[in-house]
Short mmCIF file of C-alpha atoms and ligand atoms in Angstrom, two decimals:
data_model
loop_
_atom_site.label_atom_id
_atom_site.label_comp_id
_atom_site.label_asym_id
_atom_site.label_seq_id
_atom_site.Cartn_x
_atom_site.Cartn_y
_atom_site.Cartn_z
CA MET A 1 -154.38 -97.99 -127.72
CA LYS A 2 -152.41 -99.80 -130.41
CA LYS A 3 -148.72 -100.42 -129.82
CA ILE A 4 -146.22 -98.51 -131.96
CA ILE A 5 -143.63 -100.52 -133.88
CA ALA A 6 -140.99 -98.17 -135.27
CA LEU A 7 -138.36 -99.57 -137.63
CA ASN A 8 -135.16 -97.53 -137.78
CA TRP A 9 -133.12 -98.65 -140.78
CA LYS A 10 -130.24 -96.30 -139.89
CA MET A 11 -127.81 -96.02 -142.87
CA ASN A 12 -129.19 -99.15 -144.58
CA PRO A 13 -129.72 -100.78 -147.03
CA ALA A 14 -127.26 -99.91 -149.82
CA SER A 15 -129.72 -100.02 -152.73
CA ILE A 16 -133.31 -99.13 -153.54
CA LYS A 17 -133.80 -102.73 -154.71
CA GLU A 18 -133.05 -104.02 -151.19
CA ALA A 19 -135.13 -101.22 -149.65
CA LYS A 20 -138.12 -102.39 -151.66
CA GLU A 21 -137.56 -106.01 -150.67
CA ILE A 22 -137.57 -105.09 -146.98
CA SER A 23 -140.60 -102.87 -147.47
CA LYS A 24 -142.52 -105.77 -148.97
CA ILE A 25 -142.27 -107.57 -145.62
CA VAL A 26 -143.79 -104.69 -143.67
CA SER A 27 -146.38 -103.59 -146.19
CA SER A 28 -149.12 -105.66 -144.62
CA SER A 29 -148.56 -104.45 -141.09
CA ASP A 30 -149.34 -101.23 -139.28
CA VAL A 31 -145.85 -100.03 -138.41
CA ILE A 32 -143.75 -96.90 -138.93
CA ILE A 33 -140.76 -97.32 -141.15
CA PHE A 34 -137.77 -94.93 -140.99
CA PRO A 35 -135.62 -95.34 -144.11
CA PRO A 36 -132.65 -93.09 -144.96
CA PHE A 37 -133.71 -89.74 -146.50
CA ILE A 38 -132.80 -90.83 -150.01
CA TYR A 39 -135.48 -93.54 -150.08
CA LEU A 40 -138.23 -91.40 -148.59
CA GLY A 41 -139.23 -89.76 -151.86
CA MET A 42 -139.18 -93.02 -153.80
CA SER A 43 -142.00 -95.44 -153.98
CA LEU A 44 -141.14 -98.25 -151.60
CA GLY A 45 -144.46 -99.94 -152.19
CA LEU A 46 -145.62 -99.53 -148.61
CA LYS A 47 -149.31 -100.11 -148.08
CA LYS A 48 -150.41 -99.77 -144.49
CA ALA A 49 -147.04 -98.79 -143.02
CA LYS A 50 -146.46 -95.15 -142.12
CA LEU A 51 -143.37 -93.25 -143.17
CA GLY A 52 -140.86 -91.50 -140.91
CA ALA A 53 -137.51 -89.72 -141.28
CA GLN A 54 -134.46 -90.39 -139.10
CA ASP A 55 -133.70 -86.70 -138.62
CA THR A 56 -134.75 -83.20 -139.68
CA PHE A 57 -133.32 -79.68 -139.63
CA TRP A 58 -134.27 -76.74 -137.39
CA GLU A 59 -135.13 -74.31 -140.18
CA ASN A 60 -137.69 -74.45 -142.97
CA PRO A 61 -137.40 -72.84 -146.40
CA PRO A 62 -137.35 -70.04 -147.34
CA ALA A 63 -134.63 -69.89 -144.69
CA GLY A 64 -132.67 -66.88 -143.55
CA GLY A 65 -129.43 -68.79 -143.76
CA ALA A 66 -127.96 -71.19 -146.28
CA TYR A 67 -127.89 -74.81 -145.11
CA THR A 68 -126.17 -77.00 -147.66
CA GLY A 69 -127.02 -80.67 -147.35
CA GLU A 70 -129.89 -80.28 -144.91
CA ILE A 71 -133.47 -81.58 -145.22
CA SER A 72 -136.27 -79.62 -143.59
CA SER A 73 -139.43 -80.67 -141.79
CA LEU A 74 -141.55 -78.88 -144.38
CA MET A 75 -139.95 -80.86 -147.21
CA LEU A 76 -140.63 -84.07 -145.33
CA LYS A 77 -144.23 -83.09 -144.64
CA ASN A 78 -144.72 -82.19 -148.30
CA ILE A 79 -143.73 -85.65 -149.52
CA GLY A 80 -146.07 -87.38 -147.10
CA VAL A 81 -143.74 -88.19 -144.22
CA GLU A 82 -145.68 -88.35 -140.96
CA TYR A 83 -143.05 -89.02 -138.27
CA VAL A 84 -139.51 -87.96 -137.47
CA ILE A 85 -136.93 -89.35 -135.03
CA ILE A 86 -135.06 -86.57 -133.22
CA GLY A 87 -132.12 -86.91 -130.82
CA HIS A 88 -131.06 -90.47 -131.59
CA SER A 89 -127.92 -91.26 -129.58
CA GLU A 90 -125.99 -92.05 -132.76
CA ARG A 91 -126.62 -88.49 -133.98
CA ARG A 92 -125.76 -87.10 -130.56
CA LYS A 93 -122.48 -89.00 -130.86
CA TRP A 94 -121.43 -88.77 -134.53
CA GLN A 95 -123.00 -85.43 -135.45
CA ASN A 96 -122.35 -83.86 -132.04
CA GLU A 97 -126.02 -83.00 -131.65
CA THR A 98 -126.60 -81.11 -128.45
CA ASP A 99 -129.81 -80.84 -126.45
CA GLU A 100 -130.08 -77.24 -127.72
CA ILE A 101 -130.04 -78.37 -131.36
CA ILE A 102 -132.47 -81.17 -130.59
CA ASN A 103 -134.79 -78.70 -128.86
CA LYS A 104 -134.81 -76.43 -131.95
CA LYS A 105 -135.51 -79.38 -134.23
CA ILE A 106 -138.40 -80.59 -132.07
CA LYS A 107 -140.02 -77.16 -131.97
CA LEU A 108 -139.99 -76.71 -135.73
CA ALA A 109 -140.97 -80.30 -136.55
CA LEU A 110 -144.02 -80.05 -134.29
CA LYS A 111 -144.97 -76.63 -135.68
CA THR A 112 -144.70 -78.07 -139.17
CA GLY A 113 -147.10 -80.86 -138.23
CA LEU A 114 -144.74 -83.83 -138.02
CA LYS A 115 -145.05 -86.33 -135.19
CA VAL A 116 -141.82 -86.52 -133.20
CA ILE A 117 -140.13 -89.52 -131.64
CA LEU A 118 -137.57 -88.10 -129.20
CA CYS A 119 -134.83 -90.52 -128.16
CA VAL A 120 -133.32 -90.36 -124.69
CA GLY A 121 -131.14 -92.77 -122.74
CA GLU A 122 -128.13 -93.10 -120.49
CA SER A 123 -124.57 -94.29 -121.11
CA ILE A 124 -123.10 -97.38 -119.45
CA GLN A 125 -121.13 -95.14 -117.06
CA ILE A 126 -124.36 -93.62 -115.76
CA ARG A 127 -126.10 -96.99 -115.61
CA LYS A 128 -123.31 -98.30 -113.38
CA LYS A 129 -124.02 -95.53 -110.87
CA GLY A 130 -127.51 -96.87 -110.27
CA LEU A 131 -131.17 -96.05 -110.71
CA LYS A 132 -131.12 -92.57 -109.18
CA SER A 133 -128.36 -91.41 -111.54
CA ILE A 134 -130.21 -92.85 -114.53
CA LYS A 135 -133.41 -91.06 -113.56
CA ASP A 136 -131.59 -87.77 -112.91
CA PHE A 137 -129.91 -87.98 -116.31
CA ILE A 138 -133.09 -88.82 -118.22
CA LYS A 139 -135.03 -86.09 -116.45
CA LYS A 140 -132.43 -83.45 -117.39
CA GLN A 141 -132.30 -84.68 -120.97
CA ILE A 142 -136.07 -84.47 -121.37
CA GLN A 143 -136.23 -81.04 -119.71
CA LYS A 144 -133.56 -79.65 -122.02
CA ASP A 145 -134.91 -81.29 -125.18
CA LEU A 146 -138.45 -80.07 -124.52
CA GLN A 147 -137.57 -76.68 -123.08
CA LYS A 148 -140.19 -74.07 -123.99
CA VAL A 149 -141.94 -76.36 -126.46
CA HIS A 150 -145.37 -74.78 -126.55
CA SER A 151 -147.90 -76.85 -124.64
CA SER A 152 -150.45 -76.44 -127.45
CA LEU A 153 -148.07 -78.41 -129.74
CA LEU A 154 -147.75 -81.21 -127.22
CA LYS A 155 -151.48 -81.44 -126.71
CA VAL A 156 -152.10 -82.59 -130.27
CA GLN A 157 -152.76 -86.29 -129.89
CA GLY A 158 -149.73 -88.41 -130.74
CA SER A 159 -147.55 -85.37 -131.54
CA LEU A 160 -144.77 -86.46 -129.19
CA THR A 161 -143.54 -89.95 -128.39
CA ILE A 162 -140.44 -90.56 -126.29
CA ALA A 163 -138.20 -93.56 -126.93
CA TYR A 164 -136.19 -94.81 -123.98
CA GLU A 165 -133.03 -96.10 -125.61
CA PRO A 166 -130.19 -96.85 -123.18
CA ILE A 167 -127.02 -96.25 -125.22
CA TRP A 168 -125.32 -99.42 -123.96
CA ALA A 169 -128.22 -101.51 -125.26
CA ILE A 170 -128.22 -100.14 -128.82
CA GLY A 171 -126.77 -102.49 -131.40
CA THR A 172 -125.06 -104.62 -128.75
CA GLY A 173 -127.49 -107.52 -128.35
CA ASN A 174 -127.44 -106.60 -124.68
CA PHE A 175 -131.04 -105.45 -124.29
CA CYS A 176 -132.31 -103.80 -121.13
CA LYS A 177 -134.14 -106.15 -118.78
CA PRO A 178 -137.81 -105.54 -119.58
CA GLU A 179 -138.65 -104.88 -115.91
CA ASP A 180 -135.83 -102.30 -115.69
CA ALA A 181 -137.06 -100.63 -118.89
CA LEU A 182 -140.55 -100.61 -117.42
CA GLU A 183 -139.34 -98.77 -114.33
CA ILE A 184 -137.68 -96.00 -116.39
CA ILE A 185 -140.61 -95.81 -118.79
CA LYS A 186 -143.04 -95.30 -115.90
CA PHE A 187 -140.72 -92.56 -114.63
CA ILE A 188 -140.70 -90.86 -118.06
CA LYS A 189 -144.49 -91.06 -118.19
CA ASN A 190 -144.68 -89.20 -114.89
CA LEU A 191 -142.54 -86.43 -116.36
CA SER A 192 -144.27 -86.08 -119.68
CA ASP A 193 -147.72 -86.79 -120.95
CA SER A 194 -146.56 -88.77 -123.96
CA ARG A 195 -146.38 -92.31 -125.21
CA VAL A 196 -143.08 -94.05 -124.41
CA LEU A 197 -141.32 -96.76 -126.40
CA TYR A 198 -138.38 -99.00 -125.57
CA GLY A 199 -135.43 -99.32 -127.98
CA GLY A 200 -132.12 -101.18 -127.80
CA SER A 201 -131.46 -104.66 -129.26
CA VAL A 202 -135.14 -105.50 -129.68
CA ASN A 203 -135.56 -108.64 -131.79
CA SER A 204 -138.16 -111.27 -132.64
CA LYS A 205 -137.37 -113.26 -129.51
CA ASN A 206 -137.59 -110.49 -126.91
CA ILE A 207 -140.16 -108.09 -128.42
CA LEU A 208 -143.18 -109.52 -126.61
CA ASN A 209 -141.40 -109.27 -123.25
CA PHE A 210 -141.55 -105.49 -123.71
CA LEU A 211 -144.91 -105.20 -125.43
CA LYS A 212 -146.65 -107.26 -122.74
CA TYR A 213 -146.51 -104.31 -120.32
CA LYS A 214 -149.37 -101.89 -120.79
CA GLU A 215 -147.11 -98.94 -119.89
CA ILE A 216 -144.70 -99.72 -122.76
CA ASP A 217 -146.41 -98.22 -125.79
CA GLY A 218 -144.21 -99.88 -128.37
CA VAL A 219 -140.66 -100.50 -129.54
CA LEU A 220 -138.03 -98.87 -131.72
CA VAL A 221 -136.19 -101.58 -133.64
CA GLY A 222 -132.85 -100.95 -135.36
CA GLY A 223 -130.64 -103.82 -136.55
CA ALA A 224 -133.43 -106.42 -136.64
CA SER A 225 -135.52 -104.17 -138.91
CA ILE A 226 -133.23 -104.69 -141.91
CA ASP A 227 -132.65 -108.38 -141.34
CA LYS A 228 -135.39 -109.91 -143.50
CA LYS A 229 -135.72 -113.12 -141.50
CA GLU A 230 -135.88 -111.27 -138.19
CA LEU A 231 -138.28 -108.71 -139.58
CA LYS A 232 -140.62 -111.43 -140.82
CA SER A 233 -140.72 -112.99 -137.35
CA ILE A 234 -141.26 -109.61 -135.71
CA ILE A 235 -144.20 -108.89 -137.98
CA ALA A 236 -145.55 -112.41 -137.41
CA ASN A 237 -145.47 -111.69 -133.67
CA LEU A 238 -147.72 -108.70 -134.20
CA VAL A 239 -150.53 -110.19 -136.22
P1 PGA B 1 -130.88 -101.68 -132.29
O1 PGA B 1 -131.09 -100.10 -132.54
O2 PGA B 1 -132.25 -102.30 -132.33
O3 PGA B 1 -130.01 -102.11 -133.42
O4 PGA B 1 -130.25 -101.83 -130.95
C1 PGA B 1 -132.13 -99.41 -131.93
C2 PGA B 1 -132.08 -97.97 -132.35
O5 PGA B 1 -130.98 -97.47 -132.62
O6 PGA B 1 -133.10 -97.31 -132.43
#
Protein backbone atom coordinates (compact mmCIF):
# COMPACT_ATOMS: atom_id res chain seq x y z
CA MET A 1 0.00 0.00 0.00
CA LYS A 2 1.14 3.54 -0.74
CA LYS A 3 2.66 5.57 2.08
CA ILE A 4 0.68 8.51 3.44
CA ILE A 5 2.39 11.91 3.52
CA ALA A 6 0.29 14.32 5.57
CA LEU A 7 1.30 17.99 5.66
CA ASN A 8 0.03 19.87 8.70
CA TRP A 9 0.44 23.60 8.11
CA LYS A 10 -0.82 24.46 11.61
CA MET A 11 -1.60 28.23 11.84
CA ASN A 12 0.39 29.06 8.68
CA PRO A 13 0.93 30.79 6.30
CA ALA A 14 -0.33 34.35 6.88
CA SER A 15 -1.74 34.97 3.39
CA ILE A 16 -3.57 33.14 0.63
CA LYS A 17 -0.77 34.21 -1.75
CA GLU A 18 1.77 32.23 0.29
CA ALA A 19 -0.68 29.34 0.68
CA LYS A 20 -0.92 29.09 -3.10
CA GLU A 21 2.85 29.21 -3.49
CA ILE A 22 3.29 26.30 -1.08
CA SER A 23 0.46 24.41 -2.75
CA LYS A 24 2.20 24.70 -6.10
CA ILE A 25 5.06 22.60 -4.72
CA VAL A 26 2.79 19.75 -3.66
CA SER A 27 0.38 19.83 -6.57
CA SER A 28 2.26 17.17 -8.49
CA SER A 29 2.48 14.71 -5.64
CA ASP A 30 0.00 12.40 -3.99
CA VAL A 31 -0.08 13.82 -0.48
CA ILE A 32 -2.70 15.12 1.96
CA ILE A 33 -2.46 18.78 2.77
CA PHE A 34 -3.99 20.24 5.96
CA PRO A 35 -4.25 24.03 5.63
CA PRO A 36 -6.00 26.27 8.20
CA PHE A 37 -9.81 26.28 7.82
CA ILE A 38 -9.84 29.66 6.10
CA TYR A 39 -7.93 28.36 3.07
CA LEU A 40 -9.95 25.17 2.68
CA GLY A 41 -12.78 26.76 0.74
CA MET A 42 -10.46 28.71 -1.55
CA SER A 43 -8.88 27.36 -4.64
CA LEU A 44 -5.30 26.52 -3.72
CA GLY A 45 -4.65 25.06 -7.14
CA LEU A 46 -4.02 21.56 -5.84
CA LYS A 47 -4.06 18.88 -8.48
CA LYS A 48 -3.35 15.41 -7.15
CA ALA A 49 -3.05 16.34 -3.47
CA LYS A 50 -5.95 15.53 -1.17
CA LEU A 51 -7.42 18.04 1.24
CA GLY A 52 -7.74 17.72 5.01
CA ALA A 53 -8.81 19.90 7.95
CA GLN A 54 -6.81 20.32 11.17
CA ASP A 55 -9.88 19.92 13.38
CA THR A 56 -13.66 19.56 13.34
CA PHE A 57 -16.57 19.95 15.74
CA TRP A 58 -18.68 17.24 17.40
CA GLU A 59 -22.05 18.45 16.12
CA ASN A 60 -23.41 18.92 12.61
CA PRO A 61 -26.02 21.46 11.51
CA PRO A 62 -28.89 21.80 12.08
CA ALA A 63 -27.55 21.54 15.62
CA GLY A 64 -29.52 21.53 18.84
CA GLY A 65 -27.18 24.04 20.39
CA ALA A 66 -25.55 27.21 19.17
CA TYR A 67 -21.81 26.89 18.51
CA THR A 68 -20.34 30.22 17.51
CA GLY A 69 -17.05 29.95 15.69
CA GLU A 70 -17.14 26.21 15.08
CA ILE A 71 -16.79 24.33 11.78
CA SER A 72 -18.60 21.01 11.37
CA SER A 73 -17.66 17.78 9.66
CA LEU A 74 -20.63 18.12 7.31
CA MET A 75 -19.47 21.55 6.15
CA LEU A 76 -16.01 20.15 5.50
CA LYS A 77 -17.41 17.18 3.60
CA ASN A 78 -19.61 19.48 1.53
CA ILE A 79 -16.65 21.52 0.28
CA GLY A 80 -14.72 18.43 -0.75
CA VAL A 81 -12.50 17.89 2.28
CA GLU A 82 -11.62 14.21 2.62
CA TYR A 83 -9.54 13.97 5.81
CA VAL A 84 -9.51 15.50 9.27
CA ILE A 85 -6.87 15.52 12.02
CA ILE A 86 -8.40 14.98 15.46
CA GLY A 87 -6.66 15.11 18.85
CA HIS A 88 -3.45 16.87 17.86
CA SER A 89 -1.39 17.49 21.00
CA GLU A 90 -1.37 21.24 20.35
CA ARG A 91 -5.18 21.25 20.53
CA ARG A 92 -5.09 19.04 23.61
CA LYS A 93 -2.78 21.64 25.15
CA TRP A 94 -4.05 25.04 23.95
CA GLN A 95 -7.75 24.25 23.54
CA ASN A 96 -7.87 21.89 26.52
CA GLU A 97 -9.28 19.11 24.35
CA THR A 98 -10.02 16.06 26.43
CA ASP A 99 -10.23 12.45 25.29
CA GLU A 100 -14.03 12.73 25.73
CA ILE A 101 -14.24 15.65 23.29
CA ILE A 102 -11.90 13.90 20.88
CA ASN A 103 -14.04 10.77 21.07
CA LYS A 104 -17.19 12.76 20.18
CA LYS A 105 -15.43 14.44 17.27
CA ILE A 106 -14.17 11.12 15.90
CA LYS A 107 -17.61 9.52 16.05
CA LEU A 108 -19.30 12.31 14.13
CA ALA A 109 -16.50 12.80 11.60
CA LEU A 110 -16.58 9.09 10.71
CA LYS A 111 -20.38 9.05 10.52
CA THR A 112 -20.22 12.05 8.22
CA GLY A 113 -17.83 10.19 5.93
CA LEU A 114 -14.56 11.97 6.67
CA LYS A 115 -11.35 9.99 7.08
CA VAL A 116 -9.83 10.60 10.50
CA ILE A 117 -6.19 10.94 11.49
CA LEU A 118 -6.13 10.55 15.29
CA CYS A 119 -2.99 11.87 16.98
CA VAL A 120 -1.63 10.21 20.09
CA GLY A 121 1.70 10.48 21.89
CA GLU A 122 3.39 10.77 25.25
CA SER A 123 5.00 13.70 27.08
CA ILE A 124 8.70 13.83 27.93
CA GLN A 125 7.88 12.98 31.57
CA ILE A 126 6.28 9.72 30.49
CA ARG A 127 9.06 8.95 28.02
CA LYS A 128 11.61 9.26 30.84
CA LYS A 129 9.78 6.53 32.76
CA GLY A 130 10.51 4.02 30.02
CA LEU A 131 8.85 1.88 27.39
CA LYS A 132 6.21 0.26 29.59
CA SER A 133 4.90 3.66 30.74
CA ILE A 134 4.80 4.92 27.15
CA LYS A 135 2.84 1.87 26.01
CA ASP A 136 0.42 2.09 28.96
CA PHE A 137 -0.21 5.76 28.22
CA ILE A 138 -0.75 5.27 24.48
CA LYS A 139 -3.04 2.31 25.07
CA LYS A 140 -5.24 4.32 27.46
CA GLN A 141 -5.33 7.27 25.08
CA ILE A 142 -6.44 5.11 22.15
CA GLN A 143 -9.03 3.28 24.26
CA LYS A 144 -10.57 6.55 25.46
CA ASP A 145 -10.43 8.28 22.07
CA LEU A 146 -12.04 5.34 20.29
CA GLN A 147 -14.47 4.34 23.02
CA LYS A 148 -17.71 2.98 21.56
CA VAL A 149 -16.82 4.03 18.03
CA HIS A 150 -19.00 1.67 16.04
CA SER A 151 -16.97 -1.11 14.46
CA SER A 152 -18.83 -0.70 11.17
CA LEU A 153 -17.34 2.83 10.90
CA LEU A 154 -13.84 1.54 11.49
CA LYS A 155 -14.21 -1.22 8.94
CA VAL A 156 -14.52 1.23 6.05
CA GLN A 157 -11.14 1.03 4.38
CA GLY A 158 -8.87 3.92 5.34
CA SER A 159 -11.48 5.50 7.65
CA LEU A 160 -9.10 5.68 10.61
CA THR A 161 -5.38 6.36 10.65
CA ILE A 162 -3.46 6.85 13.88
CA ALA A 163 -0.47 9.20 14.04
CA TYR A 164 2.10 8.45 16.71
CA GLU A 165 3.37 11.89 17.64
CA PRO A 166 5.48 11.99 20.82
CA ILE A 167 4.88 15.49 22.22
CA TRP A 168 8.56 16.08 23.00
CA ALA A 169 9.43 15.48 19.34
CA ILE A 170 6.94 17.97 17.87
CA GLY A 171 8.50 21.17 16.60
CA THR A 172 11.72 20.58 18.54
CA GLY A 173 14.01 19.12 15.88
CA ASN A 174 14.45 16.26 18.33
CA PHE A 175 12.80 13.49 16.32
CA CYS A 176 12.12 10.06 17.78
CA LYS A 177 14.71 7.45 16.87
CA PRO A 178 13.12 5.60 13.94
CA GLU A 179 13.62 2.21 15.62
CA ASP A 180 11.90 3.49 18.80
CA ALA A 181 9.02 4.88 16.73
CA LEU A 182 8.79 1.52 14.98
CA GLU A 183 8.43 -0.28 18.30
CA ILE A 184 5.52 1.94 19.42
CA ILE A 185 3.91 1.84 15.98
CA LYS A 186 3.94 -1.97 16.01
CA PHE A 187 2.36 -1.82 19.46
CA ILE A 188 -0.39 0.54 18.19
CA LYS A 189 -1.03 -1.78 15.25
CA ASN A 190 -1.62 -4.64 17.66
CA LEU A 191 -4.23 -2.55 19.45
CA SER A 192 -6.06 -1.21 16.45
CA ASP A 193 -6.55 -2.38 12.92
CA SER A 194 -5.54 0.91 11.35
CA ARG A 195 -2.69 2.47 9.45
CA VAL A 196 -0.15 4.23 11.67
CA LEU A 197 2.01 7.24 10.83
CA TYR A 198 4.94 8.82 12.63
CA GLY A 199 5.00 12.58 13.33
CA GLY A 200 7.45 14.84 15.17
CA SER A 201 10.27 16.85 13.52
CA VAL A 202 10.14 14.91 10.25
CA ASN A 203 12.20 16.66 7.58
CA SER A 204 13.78 16.00 4.20
CA LYS A 205 16.85 14.43 5.79
CA ASN A 206 15.16 11.95 8.13
CA ILE A 207 11.92 11.10 6.29
CA LEU A 208 13.24 7.99 4.54
CA ASN A 209 14.53 6.57 7.83
CA PHE A 210 10.88 6.29 8.89
CA LEU A 211 9.34 5.38 5.55
CA LYS A 212 11.79 2.52 5.00
CA TYR A 213 9.96 0.38 7.57
CA LYS A 214 6.99 -1.45 6.11
CA GLU A 215 5.07 -1.08 9.39
CA ILE A 216 5.28 2.74 9.27
CA ASP A 217 2.51 3.71 6.87
CA GLY A 218 3.59 7.30 6.42
CA VAL A 219 4.48 10.55 8.16
CA LEU A 220 2.77 13.65 9.48
CA VAL A 221 4.97 16.67 8.74
CA GLY A 222 4.48 20.02 10.48
CA GLY A 223 7.15 22.74 10.35
CA ALA A 224 8.92 21.37 7.27
CA SER A 225 5.65 21.42 5.31
CA ILE A 226 5.56 25.23 5.11
CA ASP A 227 9.26 25.69 4.47
CA LYS A 228 9.35 25.76 0.67
CA LYS A 229 12.91 24.49 0.33
CA GLU A 230 12.33 21.65 2.77
CA LEU A 231 9.01 20.79 1.18
CA LYS A 232 10.60 20.59 -2.26
CA SER A 233 13.21 18.14 -0.98
CA ILE A 234 10.57 16.08 0.82
CA ILE A 235 8.52 15.80 -2.35
CA ALA A 236 11.66 14.99 -4.36
CA ASN A 237 12.31 12.13 -1.93
CA LEU A 238 8.93 10.66 -2.76
CA VAL A 239 9.02 10.58 -6.52
P1 LIG B 1 6.61 19.08 13.37
O1 LIG B 1 5.03 18.91 13.68
O2 LIG B 1 6.88 18.31 12.11
O3 LIG B 1 6.80 20.55 13.22
O4 LIG B 1 7.34 18.50 14.53
C1 LIG B 1 4.40 17.69 13.51
C2 LIG B 1 2.95 17.84 13.85
O5 LIG B 1 2.62 18.68 14.70
O6 LIG B 1 2.10 17.15 13.31
